[in-house]
Structure formats: structure tokens, C-alpha cells
CSV table of C-alpha atoms in Angstrom, one decimal:
chain,number,residue,atom,x,y,z
S,212,UNK,CA,-0.1,-12.1,2.0
S,213,UNK,CA,-0.3,-14.7,-0.7
S,214,UNK,CA,-3.3,-16.4,0.9
S,215,UNK,CA,-5.1,-13.1,1.2
S,216,UNK,CA,-4.5,-12.3,-2.5
S,217,UNK,CA,-5.7,-15.7,-3.6
S,218,UNK,CA,-8.8,-15.4,-1.4
S,219,UNK,CA,-9.7,-12.0,-2.9
S,220,UNK,CA,-9.2,-13.2,-6.4
S,221,UNK,CA,-11.3,-16.3,-5.9
S,222,UNK,CA,-14.0,-14.0,-4.6
S,223,UNK,CA,-14.0,-12.3,-8.0
S,224,UNK,CA,-11.9,-9.2,-7.3
S,225,UNK,CA,-9.1,-8.4,-9.8
S,226,UNK,CA,-6.8,-7.3,-7.0
S,227,UNK,CA,-3.9,-6.5,-9.3
S,228,UNK,CA,-2.9,-3.2,-7.8
S,229,UNK,CA,-3.1,-4.5,-4.2
S,230,UNK,CA,-1.2,-7.6,-5.3
S,231,UNK,CA,1.6,-5.5,-6.7
S,232,UNK,CA,1.8,-3.3,-3.6
S,233,UNK,CA,2.0,-6.4,-1.3
S,234,UNK,CA,4.7,-7.9,-3.5
S,235,UNK,CA,6.7,-4.7,-3.2
S,236,UNK,CA,6.2,-4.8,0.6
S,237,UNK,CA,7.4,-8.4,0.6
S,238,UNK,CA,10.5,-7.6,-1.4
S,239,UNK,CA,11.3,-4.8,1.0
S,240,UNK,CA,10.9,-7.1,4.0
S,241,UNK,CA,13.1,-9.7,2.4
S,242,UNK,CA,15.9,-7.1,2.1
S,243,UNK,CA,15.5,-6.0,5.7
S,244,UNK,CA,15.6,-9.1,8.0
S,245,UNK,CA,16.5,-6.8,10.9
S,246,UNK,CA,12.9,-5.7,11.0
S,247,UNK,CA,11.5,-9.1,11.9
S,248,UNK,CA,9.3,-9.1,15.0
S,249,UNK,CA,8.4,-5.4,14.6
S,250,UNK,CA,4.7,-4.3,14.5
S,251,UNK,CA,3.1,-3.7,11.1
S,252,UNK,CA,3.0,0.1,11.7
S,253,UNK,CA,6.7,0.2,12.2
S,254,UNK,CA,7.3,-1.9,9.1
S,255,UNK,CA,5.2,0.4,7.0
S,256,UNK,CA,6.9,3.5,8.5
S,257,UNK,CA,10.3,2.1,7.6
S,258,UNK,CA,9.2,1.2,4.0
S,259,UNK,CA,7.7,4.7,3.5
S,260,UNK,CA,11.0,6.3,4.5
S,261,UNK,CA,12.8,4.5,1.7
S,262,UNK,CA,11.0,6.7,-1.0
S,263,UNK,CA,10.8,10.4,-1.5
S,264,UNK,CA,7.5,10.9,-3.4
S,265,UNK,CA,4.0,11.3,-2.2
S,266,UNK,CA,2.8,8.5,-4.4
S,267,UNK,CA,5.3,6.1,-2.8
S,268,UNK,CA,4.1,7.1,0.6
S,269,UNK,CA,0.5,6.5,-0.5
S,270,UNK,CA,1.3,3.1,-2.0
S,271,UNK,CA,3.0,2.1,1.3
S,272,UNK,CA,0.0,3.3,3.3
S,273,UNK,CA,-2.5,1.4,1.0
S,274,UNK,CA,-0.4,-1.8,1.3
S,275,UNK,CA,-0.3,-1.4,5.1
S,276,UNK,CA,-4.1,-0.9,5.2
S,277,UNK,CA,-4.8,-3.9,3.0
S,278,UNK,CA,-2.5,-6.1,5.1
S,279,UNK,CA,-3.8,-4.8,8.5
S,280,UNK,CA,-7.4,-5.3,7.4
S,281,UNK,CA,-6.7,-8.9,6.3
S,282,UNK,CA,-4.8,-9.7,9.5
S,283,UNK,CA,-7.5,-8.1,11.7
S,284,UNK,CA,-10.1,-10.5,10.2
S,285,UNK,CA,-8.0,-13.5,11.4
S,286,UNK,CA,-7.0,-11.9,14.7
S,287,UNK,CA,-9.2,-9.1,16.1
S,288,UNK,CA,-6.4,-7.8,18.3
S,289,UNK,CA,-4.5,-6.6,15.2
S,290,UNK,CA,-5.0,-2.8,14.8
S,291,UNK,CA,-6.3,-1.7,11.4
S,292,UNK,CA,-4.2,1.2,10.1
S,293,UNK,CA,-6.5,4.2,9.8
S,294,UNK,CA,-7.0,6.0,6.5
S,295,UNK,CA,-4.7,9.0,6.0
S,296,UNK,CA,-6.6,11.5,3.8
S,297,UNK,CA,-3.6,13.8,3.7
S,298,UNK,CA,-1.4,11.3,1.8
S,299,UNK,CA,-4.1,10.8,-0.8
S,300,UNK,CA,-4.5,14.6,-1.3
S,301,UNK,CA,-0.8,15.1,-1.6
S,302,UNK,CA,-0.4,12.4,-4.2
S,303,UNK,CA,-3.4,13.7,-6.2
S,304,UNK,CA,-2.0,17.3,-6.1
S,305,UNK,CA,1.4,16.1,-7.5
S,306,UNK,CA,-0.2,14.0,-10.3
S,307,UNK,CA,0.2,15.7,-13.6
S,308,UNK,CA,-2.9,15.5,-15.8
S,309,UNK,CA,-2.5,15.3,-19.5
S,310,UNK,CA,-3.5,18.5,-21.4
S,311,UNK,CA,-4.2,18.7,-25.2
S,312,UNK,CA,-3.1,22.1,-26.5
S,313,UNK,CA,-4.6,21.8,-30.0
S,314,UNK,CA,-7.5,20.0,-31.8
């Protein structure tokens, strides 16, 4: 994960949000050594189940997509996690937009 973040940042991308998501995934995996050897989709599914909000599920999904895309570049046999439009819509619906009531 670190190599991927460094590569993307040297290419000129800020990559701050993705870096933070991958750090959260790394912290989760360090707390769960029983998951070693599991496929990436299973790891992301387990991580998603630790939270209760739609935003957490979306963040987990985005981190999984980022990591699976990076891994598939190095090894074409790695399956890229498909985009889940439903998660994005759920997180967007639950996001509260600020509203100004007076001038």
C-alpha cells in the first residue's frame, strides 16, 4: 500500500483521501491477524461489517477498489472490485447539507 501511495504522489496526485483510507485498512488488518491469507474481497467485507454507517461502508469500498486496482496492475489475475453505485447513493442521501436560514 505504501509503495502505491508513494507512486501516485510522485506522479503528481495529492492522494490524501486514498492514503487515509488505506491507512485505516492497514490498522484494521493489524488488529485482525486471523484474516491473513484471505482474499481482498473477504477482508473488505469484514472491515465493512465493523461500522454501521453508509459513509463507513463507502470508505471501505473505495479503499478496496483502490487497492484491488493497484494490485491488478502488478498481477493481472487479481480481480478488481466493481463499483457499487448503491453505496455511493446511500452515503450521499444521508449526508446533511448545510442550510442558512437567514441573510
